Short mmCIF file of C-alpha atoms in Angstrom, two decimals:
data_model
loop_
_atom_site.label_atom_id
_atom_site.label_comp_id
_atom_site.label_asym_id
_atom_site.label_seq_id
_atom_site.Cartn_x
_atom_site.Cartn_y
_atom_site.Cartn_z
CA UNK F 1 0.00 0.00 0.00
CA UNK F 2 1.35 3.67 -0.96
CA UNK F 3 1.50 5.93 1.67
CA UNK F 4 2.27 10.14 1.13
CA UNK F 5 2.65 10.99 4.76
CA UNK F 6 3.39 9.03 8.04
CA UNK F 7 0.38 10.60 9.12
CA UNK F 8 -2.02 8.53 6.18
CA UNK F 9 0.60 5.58 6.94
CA UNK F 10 -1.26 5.22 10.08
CA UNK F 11 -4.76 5.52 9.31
CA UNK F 12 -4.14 2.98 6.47
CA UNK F 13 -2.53 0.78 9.44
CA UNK F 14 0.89 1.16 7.19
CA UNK F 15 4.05 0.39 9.69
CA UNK F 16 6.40 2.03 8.70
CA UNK F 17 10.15 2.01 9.41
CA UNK F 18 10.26 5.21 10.88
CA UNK F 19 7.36 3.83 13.27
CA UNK F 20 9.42 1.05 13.71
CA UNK F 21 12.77 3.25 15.15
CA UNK F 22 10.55 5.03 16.93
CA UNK F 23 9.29 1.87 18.92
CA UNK F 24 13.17 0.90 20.03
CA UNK F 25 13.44 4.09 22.53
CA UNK F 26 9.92 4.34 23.73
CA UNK F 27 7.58 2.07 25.59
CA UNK F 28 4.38 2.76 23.90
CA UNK F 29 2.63 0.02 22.23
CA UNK F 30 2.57 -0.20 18.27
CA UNK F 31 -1.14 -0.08 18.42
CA UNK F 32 -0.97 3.05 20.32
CA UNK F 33 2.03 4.57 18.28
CA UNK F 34 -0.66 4.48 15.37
CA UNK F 35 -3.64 5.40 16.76
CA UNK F 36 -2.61 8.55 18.16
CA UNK F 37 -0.67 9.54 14.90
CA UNK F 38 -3.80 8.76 12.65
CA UNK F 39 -5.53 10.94 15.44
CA UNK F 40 -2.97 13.90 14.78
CA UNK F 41 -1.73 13.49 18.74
CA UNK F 42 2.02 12.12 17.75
CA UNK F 43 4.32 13.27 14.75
CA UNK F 44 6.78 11.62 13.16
CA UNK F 45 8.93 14.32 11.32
CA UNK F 46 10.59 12.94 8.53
CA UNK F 47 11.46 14.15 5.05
CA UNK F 48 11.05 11.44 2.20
CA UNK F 49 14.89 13.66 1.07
CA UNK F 50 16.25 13.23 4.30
CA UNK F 51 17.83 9.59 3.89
CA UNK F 52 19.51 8.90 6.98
CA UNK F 53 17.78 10.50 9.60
CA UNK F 54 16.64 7.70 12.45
CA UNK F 55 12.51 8.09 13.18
CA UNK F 56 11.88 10.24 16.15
CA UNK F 57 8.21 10.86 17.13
CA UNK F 58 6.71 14.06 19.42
CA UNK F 59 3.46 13.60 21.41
CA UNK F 60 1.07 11.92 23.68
CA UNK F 61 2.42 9.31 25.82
CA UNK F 62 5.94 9.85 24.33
CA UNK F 63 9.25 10.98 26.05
CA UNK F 64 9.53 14.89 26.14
CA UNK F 65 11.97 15.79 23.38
CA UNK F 66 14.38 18.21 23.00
CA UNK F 67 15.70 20.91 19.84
CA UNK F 68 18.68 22.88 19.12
CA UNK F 69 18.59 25.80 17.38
CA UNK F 70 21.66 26.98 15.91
CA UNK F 71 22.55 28.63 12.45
CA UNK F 72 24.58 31.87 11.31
CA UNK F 73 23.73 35.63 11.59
CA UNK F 74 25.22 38.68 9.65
CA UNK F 75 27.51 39.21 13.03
CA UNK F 76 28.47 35.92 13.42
CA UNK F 77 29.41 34.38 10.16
CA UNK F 78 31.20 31.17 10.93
CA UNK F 79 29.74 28.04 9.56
CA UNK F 80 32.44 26.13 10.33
CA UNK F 81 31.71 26.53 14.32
CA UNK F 82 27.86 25.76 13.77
CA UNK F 83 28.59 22.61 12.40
CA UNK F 84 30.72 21.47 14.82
CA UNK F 85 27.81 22.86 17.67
CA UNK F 86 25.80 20.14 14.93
CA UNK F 87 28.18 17.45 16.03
CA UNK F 88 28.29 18.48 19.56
CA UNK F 89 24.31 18.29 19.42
CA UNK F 90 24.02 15.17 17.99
CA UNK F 91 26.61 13.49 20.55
CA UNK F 92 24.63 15.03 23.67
CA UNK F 93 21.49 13.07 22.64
CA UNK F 94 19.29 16.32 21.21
CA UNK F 95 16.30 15.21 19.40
CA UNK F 96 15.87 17.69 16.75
CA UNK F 97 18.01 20.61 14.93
CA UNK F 98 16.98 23.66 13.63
CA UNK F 99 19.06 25.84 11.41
CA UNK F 100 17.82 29.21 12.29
CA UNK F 101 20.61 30.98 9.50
CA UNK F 102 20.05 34.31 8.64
CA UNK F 103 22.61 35.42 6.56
CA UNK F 104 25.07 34.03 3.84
CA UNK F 105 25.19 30.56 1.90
CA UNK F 106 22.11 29.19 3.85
CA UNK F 107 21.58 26.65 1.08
CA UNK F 108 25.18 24.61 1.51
CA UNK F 109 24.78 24.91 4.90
CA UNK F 110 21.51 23.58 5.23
CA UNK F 111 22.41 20.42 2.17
CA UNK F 112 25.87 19.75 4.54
CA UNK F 113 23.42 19.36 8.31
CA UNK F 114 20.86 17.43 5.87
CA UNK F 115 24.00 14.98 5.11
CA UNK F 116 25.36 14.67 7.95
CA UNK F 117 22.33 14.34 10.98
CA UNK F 118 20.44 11.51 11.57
CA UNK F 119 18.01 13.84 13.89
CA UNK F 120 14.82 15.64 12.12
CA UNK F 121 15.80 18.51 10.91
CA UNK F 122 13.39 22.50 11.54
CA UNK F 123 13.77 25.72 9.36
CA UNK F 124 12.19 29.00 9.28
CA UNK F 125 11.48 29.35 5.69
CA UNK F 126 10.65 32.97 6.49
CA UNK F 127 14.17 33.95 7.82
CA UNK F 128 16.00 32.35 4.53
CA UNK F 129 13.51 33.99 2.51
CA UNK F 130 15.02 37.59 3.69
CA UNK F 131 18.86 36.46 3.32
CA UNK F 132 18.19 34.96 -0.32
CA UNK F 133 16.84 37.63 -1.93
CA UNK F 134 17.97 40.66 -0.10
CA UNK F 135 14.77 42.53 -0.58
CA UNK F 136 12.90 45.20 1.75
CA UNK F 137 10.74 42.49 3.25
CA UNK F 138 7.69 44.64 1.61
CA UNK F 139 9.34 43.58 -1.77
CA UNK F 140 8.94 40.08 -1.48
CA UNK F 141 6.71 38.40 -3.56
CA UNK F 142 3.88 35.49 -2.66
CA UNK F 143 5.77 32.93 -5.45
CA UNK F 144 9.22 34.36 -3.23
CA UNK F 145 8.34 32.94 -0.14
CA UNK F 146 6.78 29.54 -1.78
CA UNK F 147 9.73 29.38 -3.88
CA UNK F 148 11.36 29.11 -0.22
CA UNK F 149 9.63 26.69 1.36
CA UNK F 150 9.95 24.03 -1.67
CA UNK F 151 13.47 24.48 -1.85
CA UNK F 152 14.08 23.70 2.30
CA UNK F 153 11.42 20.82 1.47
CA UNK F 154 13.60 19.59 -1.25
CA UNK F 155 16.67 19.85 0.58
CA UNK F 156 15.32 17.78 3.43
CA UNK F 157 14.42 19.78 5.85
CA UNK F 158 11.77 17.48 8.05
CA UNK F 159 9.56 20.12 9.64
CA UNK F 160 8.86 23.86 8.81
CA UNK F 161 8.09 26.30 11.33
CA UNK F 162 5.35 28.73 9.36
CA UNK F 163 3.91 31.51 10.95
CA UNK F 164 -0.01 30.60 9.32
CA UNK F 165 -1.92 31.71 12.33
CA UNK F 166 -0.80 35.65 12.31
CA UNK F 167 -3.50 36.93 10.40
CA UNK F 168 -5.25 40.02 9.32
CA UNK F 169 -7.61 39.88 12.50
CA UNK F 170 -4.37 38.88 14.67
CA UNK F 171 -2.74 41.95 13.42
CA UNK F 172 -6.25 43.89 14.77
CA UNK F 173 -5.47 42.20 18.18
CA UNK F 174 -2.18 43.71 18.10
CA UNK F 175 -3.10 47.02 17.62
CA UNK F 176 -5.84 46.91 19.82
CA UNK F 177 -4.06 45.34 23.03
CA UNK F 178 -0.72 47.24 23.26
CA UNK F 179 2.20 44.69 24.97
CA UNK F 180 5.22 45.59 26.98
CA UNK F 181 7.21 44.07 24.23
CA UNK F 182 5.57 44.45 20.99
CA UNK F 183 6.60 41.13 18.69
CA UNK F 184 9.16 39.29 19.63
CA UNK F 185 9.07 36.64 17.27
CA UNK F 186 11.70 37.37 14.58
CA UNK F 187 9.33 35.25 11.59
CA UNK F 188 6.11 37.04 13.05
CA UNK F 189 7.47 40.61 12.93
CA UNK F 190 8.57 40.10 9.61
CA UNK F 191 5.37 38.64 8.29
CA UNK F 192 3.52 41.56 10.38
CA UNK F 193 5.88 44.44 8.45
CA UNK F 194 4.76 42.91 4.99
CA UNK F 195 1.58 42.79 5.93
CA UNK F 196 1.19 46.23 7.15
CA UNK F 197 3.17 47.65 4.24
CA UNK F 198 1.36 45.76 1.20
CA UNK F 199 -2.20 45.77 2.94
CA UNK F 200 -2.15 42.16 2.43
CA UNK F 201 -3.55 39.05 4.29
CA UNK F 202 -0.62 36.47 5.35
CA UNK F 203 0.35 34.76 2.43
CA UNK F 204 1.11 31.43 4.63
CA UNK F 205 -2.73 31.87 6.05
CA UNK F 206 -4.36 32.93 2.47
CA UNK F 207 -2.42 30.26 0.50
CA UNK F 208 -2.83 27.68 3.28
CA UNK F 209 -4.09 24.64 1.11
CA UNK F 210 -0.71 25.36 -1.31
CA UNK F 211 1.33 25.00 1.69
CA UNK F 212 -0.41 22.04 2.35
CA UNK F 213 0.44 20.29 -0.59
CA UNK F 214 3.94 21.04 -0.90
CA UNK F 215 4.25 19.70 2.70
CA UNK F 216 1.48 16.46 1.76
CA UNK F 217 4.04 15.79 -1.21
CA UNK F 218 7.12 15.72 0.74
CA UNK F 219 5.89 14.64 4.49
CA UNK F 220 7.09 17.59 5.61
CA UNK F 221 6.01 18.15 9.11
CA UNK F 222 3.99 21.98 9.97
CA UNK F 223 5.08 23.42 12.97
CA UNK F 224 2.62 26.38 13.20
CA UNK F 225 4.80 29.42 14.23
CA UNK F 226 3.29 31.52 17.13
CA UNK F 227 4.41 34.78 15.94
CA UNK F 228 2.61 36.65 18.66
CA UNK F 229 4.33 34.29 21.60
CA UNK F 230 4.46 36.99 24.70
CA UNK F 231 7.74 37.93 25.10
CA UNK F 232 7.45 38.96 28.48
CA UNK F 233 5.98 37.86 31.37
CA UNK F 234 3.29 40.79 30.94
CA UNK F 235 2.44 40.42 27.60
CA UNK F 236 1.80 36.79 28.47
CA UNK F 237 -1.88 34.77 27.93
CA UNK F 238 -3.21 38.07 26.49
CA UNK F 239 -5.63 38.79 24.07
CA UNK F 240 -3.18 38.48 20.46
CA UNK F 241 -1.84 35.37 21.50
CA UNK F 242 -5.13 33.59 22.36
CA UNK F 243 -6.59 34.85 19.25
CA UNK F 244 -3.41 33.18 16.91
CA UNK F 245 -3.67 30.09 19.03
CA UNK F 246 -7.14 30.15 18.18
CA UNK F 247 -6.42 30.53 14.34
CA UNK F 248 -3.66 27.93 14.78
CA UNK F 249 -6.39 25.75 15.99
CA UNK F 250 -8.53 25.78 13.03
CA UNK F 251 -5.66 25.19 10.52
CA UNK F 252 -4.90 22.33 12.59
CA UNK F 253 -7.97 20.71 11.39
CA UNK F 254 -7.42 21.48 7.74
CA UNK F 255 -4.50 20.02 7.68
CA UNK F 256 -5.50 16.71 9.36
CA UNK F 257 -7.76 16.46 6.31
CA UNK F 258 -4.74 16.23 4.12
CA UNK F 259 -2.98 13.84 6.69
CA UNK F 260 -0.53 16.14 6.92
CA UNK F 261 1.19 16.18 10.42
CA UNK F 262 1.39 19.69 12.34
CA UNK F 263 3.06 20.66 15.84
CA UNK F 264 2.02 23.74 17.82
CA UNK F 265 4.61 26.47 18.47
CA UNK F 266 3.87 27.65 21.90
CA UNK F 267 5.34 30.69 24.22
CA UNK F 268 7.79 32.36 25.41
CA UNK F 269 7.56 34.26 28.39
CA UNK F 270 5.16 33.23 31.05
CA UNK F 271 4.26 33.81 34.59
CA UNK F 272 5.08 30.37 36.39
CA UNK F 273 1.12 30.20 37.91
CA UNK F 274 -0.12 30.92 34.09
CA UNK F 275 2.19 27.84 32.45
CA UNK F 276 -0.81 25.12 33.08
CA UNK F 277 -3.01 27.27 32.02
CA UNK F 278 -1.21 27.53 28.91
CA UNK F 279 -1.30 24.33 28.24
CA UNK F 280 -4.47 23.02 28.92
CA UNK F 281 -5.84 25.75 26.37
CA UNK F 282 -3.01 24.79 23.41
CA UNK F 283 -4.51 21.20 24.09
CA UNK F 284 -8.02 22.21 24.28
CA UNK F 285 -8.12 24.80 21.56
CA UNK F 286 -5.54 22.89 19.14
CA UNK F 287 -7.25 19.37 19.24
CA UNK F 288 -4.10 17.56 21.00
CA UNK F 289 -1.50 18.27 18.55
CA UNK F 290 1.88 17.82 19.83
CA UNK F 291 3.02 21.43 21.77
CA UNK F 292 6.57 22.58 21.29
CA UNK F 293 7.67 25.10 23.18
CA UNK F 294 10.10 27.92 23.69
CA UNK F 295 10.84 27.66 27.62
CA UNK F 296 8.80 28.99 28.85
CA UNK F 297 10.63 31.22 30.62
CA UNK F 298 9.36 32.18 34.25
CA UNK F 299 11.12 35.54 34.69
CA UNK F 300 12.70 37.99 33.03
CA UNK F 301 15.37 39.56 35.16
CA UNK F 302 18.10 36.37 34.81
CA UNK F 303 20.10 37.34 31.23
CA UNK F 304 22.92 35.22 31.29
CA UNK F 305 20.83 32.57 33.29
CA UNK F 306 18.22 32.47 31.33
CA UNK F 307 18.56 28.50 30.34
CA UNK F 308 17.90 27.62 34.20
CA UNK F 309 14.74 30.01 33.76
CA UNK F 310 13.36 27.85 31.03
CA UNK F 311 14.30 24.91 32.33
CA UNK F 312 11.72 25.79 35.83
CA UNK F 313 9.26 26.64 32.81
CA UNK F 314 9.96 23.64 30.88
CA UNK F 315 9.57 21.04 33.65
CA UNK F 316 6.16 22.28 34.75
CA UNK F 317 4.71 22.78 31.07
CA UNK F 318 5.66 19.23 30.16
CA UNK F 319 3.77 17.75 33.07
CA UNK F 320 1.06 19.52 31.72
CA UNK F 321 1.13 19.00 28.35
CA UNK F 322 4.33 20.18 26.25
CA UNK F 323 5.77 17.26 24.10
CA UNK F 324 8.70 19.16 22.68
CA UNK F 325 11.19 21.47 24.96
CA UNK F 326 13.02 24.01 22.32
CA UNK F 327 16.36 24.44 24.17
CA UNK F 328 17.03 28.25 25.53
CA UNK F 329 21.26 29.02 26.01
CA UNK F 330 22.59 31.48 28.94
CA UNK F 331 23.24 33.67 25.94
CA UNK F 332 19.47 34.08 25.58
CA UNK F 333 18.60 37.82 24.58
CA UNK F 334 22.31 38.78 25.07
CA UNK F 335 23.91 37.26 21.96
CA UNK F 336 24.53 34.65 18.92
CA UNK F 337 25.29 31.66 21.73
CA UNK F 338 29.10 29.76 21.48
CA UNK F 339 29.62 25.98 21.81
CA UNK F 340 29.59 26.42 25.67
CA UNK F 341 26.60 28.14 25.94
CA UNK F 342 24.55 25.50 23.74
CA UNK F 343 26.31 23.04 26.02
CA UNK F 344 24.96 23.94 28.83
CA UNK F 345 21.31 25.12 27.16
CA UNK F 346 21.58 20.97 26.18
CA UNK F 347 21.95 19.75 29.66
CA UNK F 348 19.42 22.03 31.11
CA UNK F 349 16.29 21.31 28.95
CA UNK F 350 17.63 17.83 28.54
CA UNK F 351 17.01 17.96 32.57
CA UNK F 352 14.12 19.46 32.29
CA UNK F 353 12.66 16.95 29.95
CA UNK F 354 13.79 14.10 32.08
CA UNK F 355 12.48 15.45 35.15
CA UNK F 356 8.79 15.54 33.32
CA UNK F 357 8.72 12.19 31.96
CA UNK F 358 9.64 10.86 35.77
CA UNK F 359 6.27 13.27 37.13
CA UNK F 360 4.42 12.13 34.09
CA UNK F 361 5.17 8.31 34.98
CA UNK F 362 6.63 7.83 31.16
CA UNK F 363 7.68 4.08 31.89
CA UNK F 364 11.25 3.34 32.55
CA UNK F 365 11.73 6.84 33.15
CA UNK F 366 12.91 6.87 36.72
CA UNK F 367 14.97 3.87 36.10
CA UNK F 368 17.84 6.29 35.09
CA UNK F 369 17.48 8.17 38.34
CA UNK F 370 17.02 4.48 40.48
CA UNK F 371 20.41 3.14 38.88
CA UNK F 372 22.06 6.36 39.89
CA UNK F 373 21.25 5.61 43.54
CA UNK F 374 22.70 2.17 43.50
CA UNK F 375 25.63 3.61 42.23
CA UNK F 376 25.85 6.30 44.97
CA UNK F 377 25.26 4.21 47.46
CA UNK F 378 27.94 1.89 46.66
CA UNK F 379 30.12 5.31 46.19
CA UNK F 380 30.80 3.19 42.87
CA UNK F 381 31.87 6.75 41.28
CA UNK F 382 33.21 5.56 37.80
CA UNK F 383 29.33 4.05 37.68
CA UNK F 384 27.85 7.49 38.63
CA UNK F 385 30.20 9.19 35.93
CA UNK F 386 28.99 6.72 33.15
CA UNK F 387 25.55 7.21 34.45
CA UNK F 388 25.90 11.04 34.60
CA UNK F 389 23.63 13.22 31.91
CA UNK F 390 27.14 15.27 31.61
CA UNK F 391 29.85 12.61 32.70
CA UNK F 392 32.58 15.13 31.27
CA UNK F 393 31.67 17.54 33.66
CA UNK F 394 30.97 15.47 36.57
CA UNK F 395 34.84 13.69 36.28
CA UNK F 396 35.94 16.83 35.91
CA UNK F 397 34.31 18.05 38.97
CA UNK F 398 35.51 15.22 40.94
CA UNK F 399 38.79 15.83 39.54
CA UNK F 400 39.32 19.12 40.52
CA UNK F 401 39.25 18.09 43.79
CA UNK F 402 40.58 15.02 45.23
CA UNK F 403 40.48 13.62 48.94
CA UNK F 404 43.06 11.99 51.09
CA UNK F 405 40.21 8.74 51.24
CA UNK F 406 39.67 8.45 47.22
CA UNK F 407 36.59 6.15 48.28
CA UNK F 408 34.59 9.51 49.63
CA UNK F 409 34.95 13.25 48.29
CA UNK F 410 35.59 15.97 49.73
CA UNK F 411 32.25 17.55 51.04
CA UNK F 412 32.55 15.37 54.04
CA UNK F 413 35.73 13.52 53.23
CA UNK F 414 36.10 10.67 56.39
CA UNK F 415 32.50 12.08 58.04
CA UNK F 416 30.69 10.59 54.53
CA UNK F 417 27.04 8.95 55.66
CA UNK F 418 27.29 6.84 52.72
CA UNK F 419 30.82 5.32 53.59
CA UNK F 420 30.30 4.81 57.39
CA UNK F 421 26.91 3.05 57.03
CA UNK F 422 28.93 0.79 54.41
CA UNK F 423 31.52 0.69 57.24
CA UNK F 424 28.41 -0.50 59.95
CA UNK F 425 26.93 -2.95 57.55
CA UNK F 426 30.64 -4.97 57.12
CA UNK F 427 31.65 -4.85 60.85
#
């Protein structure tokens, strides 16, 4: 049986091997696996052009997931060092990549991470759209931007993050609820300008069904942009970004009907009380399509620390719903991050994510956490290193400071619970 999406795969009862890689790192049941992605509540992004990338699926009864974002700016040029953050990525278990490139040869940059990562694979078609034709963003043209989003498609990107839901009446909300922080969303604020300057409705939102097919021909997974995501903890759960999420909603459902698979971009900045909230209306109002999420972060005084912020958000929005943690950096809002920085963004949401699936009882989940215990408790430390989510920094830790007893550190060095109630058991 021919299948053109993962999505129709499943409501034909088509296994396919995607479904099948999928099934070797979670503990769902096959049955279940398909059911929910027939019902449009798991997503398996994966690019018929993207040839080696290992399935991966995002959703309901899944383990929360984790992306990367990386990719060039007219600052920071060096596409050297964002392929070796790619390699870096990869080797620290992130689920997903998105090249987020602004500026320069996007296109050999984007083929090169297409050849070289097994993970799925996110672009903003929007962003490229500005660096390959140099326009005023007013200039571009409807064919421009479609022009755009085949090409990632045919490169192998596996899903698209399109800003559909910021129309004409969103821009209304705007104007009519002023925020703290305007737009923050670098793809909504464009879209917005070329709205407001060619008195147009969103091409992405008029010429939905187009985009449809493109992504229907490719299996090219929509992840629905929120492009008025609050981008402070004022501006958050107000009127503009109900009303998108409410947009996003309904072109959730038209895309269903072309079994075409679609995540929900959700926010941003929000108020730690206001996170469940959040969720329970992306759920309600989006009809249980996998949520993927920036954060959220739950302040906005920490620049610099601004990965432990979202990581708090994270946590709490995934036991409540989020399926998919986009990583946030200590460089957040300050700067193009380094390797460090997306080291340490890795760790944190990878923590984050980990720390949900154990509240959300994902099975085998706390496993990790119950063989890390053993290990302690036998102070069997080259275990606890290999068991470590960073072992690198943990031996390096341990290193750095070594005790006269190297059976105990140096916290409580010869006064060590752990080692005297060994001490009591043997006597």
């Amino acid at each position: 049986m021919n299948y053109a999406t993962q999505m129709e795969a499943a409501r034909k009862g088509i296994f396919t091997k995607q479904m099948e890689e999928v099934l070797r790192e979670e503990t769902v049941s096959k049955e279940f696996l398909m059911a929910e992605m027939a019902a449009g509540r798991i997503v398996i992004p994966a690019n018929k052009k993207h040839k080696n990338i290992v399935g991966k699926a995002v959703g309901n009864g899944l383990k929360t997931k984790v992306n990367v974002n990386l990719g060039v700016s007219e600052d920071e040029c060096n596409n050297h060092l964002e392929l070796e953050k790619v390699r870096t990525a990869i080797d620290m278990k992130a689920d997903a990549i998105m090249d987020l490139s602004i500026y320069g040869d996007t296109k050999n940059f984007r083929k090169k991470l297409v050849e070289m990562s097994p993970v799925m694979l996110g672009t903003v078609p929007m962003y490229d759209a500005v660096a390959k034709y140099g326009k005023d963003i007013g200039r571009m043209t409807v064919e421009d931007l479609f022009e755009v989003v085949v090409e990632h498609c045919e490169d192998g990107i596996d899903f698209l993050t399109i800003h559909a839901g910021l129309n004409l009446e969103c821009v209304k909300r705007i104007q009519n609820n002023p925020r703290l922080t305007h737009i923050v969303s670098r793809g909504g604020s464009i879209l917005y300008e070329w709205m407001l300057i060619n008195k147009k409705e969103n091409p992405f939102y008029e010429h939905f069904d187009r985009l449809l097919d493109i992504c229907r021909e490719y299996d090219v997974t929509l992840s629905l942009g929120d492009g008025l995501r609050p981008g402070s903890l004022k501006d958050a759960t107000d009127a503009p970004q109900i009303q998108e999420l409410l947009i996003l909603g309904e072109l959730t459902k038209e895309a269903w009907k072309k079994d075409v698979q679609v995540m929900i971009e959700g926010p941003g900045h929000v108020p730690f009380n206001e996170i469940a909230g959040n969720m329970m209306l992306e759920k309600k109002l989006c009809h249980g399509a996998p949520f993927y999420i920036l954060g959220p972060l739950v302040t906005d005084i920490a620049p610099g620390y601004d990965h432990i912020t979202s990581a708090i958000g994270g946590t709490l929005a995934a036991t409540h719903g989020a399926d998919f943690l986009c990583y946030v950096t200590p460089a957040e809002h300050l700067r193009l991050p380094d390797l460090q920085d997306m080291k340490e963004g890795i760790i944190a949401s990878r923590i984050a994510a980990h720390a949900a699936d154990i509240a959300n009882g994902v099975k085998g989940a706390i496993d990790w956490d119950h063989e890390m215990s053993k290990a302690r408790g036998e102070l069997n430390w080259e275990r606890m290193f290999e068991l470590a989510i960073d072992p690198e920094k943990a031996r390096e830790y341990r290193k750095s400071s070594s005790p006269e007893n190297e059976e105990v550190c140096t916290m409580c060095g010869d006064l060590c619970p752990i080692k005297r109630g060994k001490d009591l058991k043997e006597a």
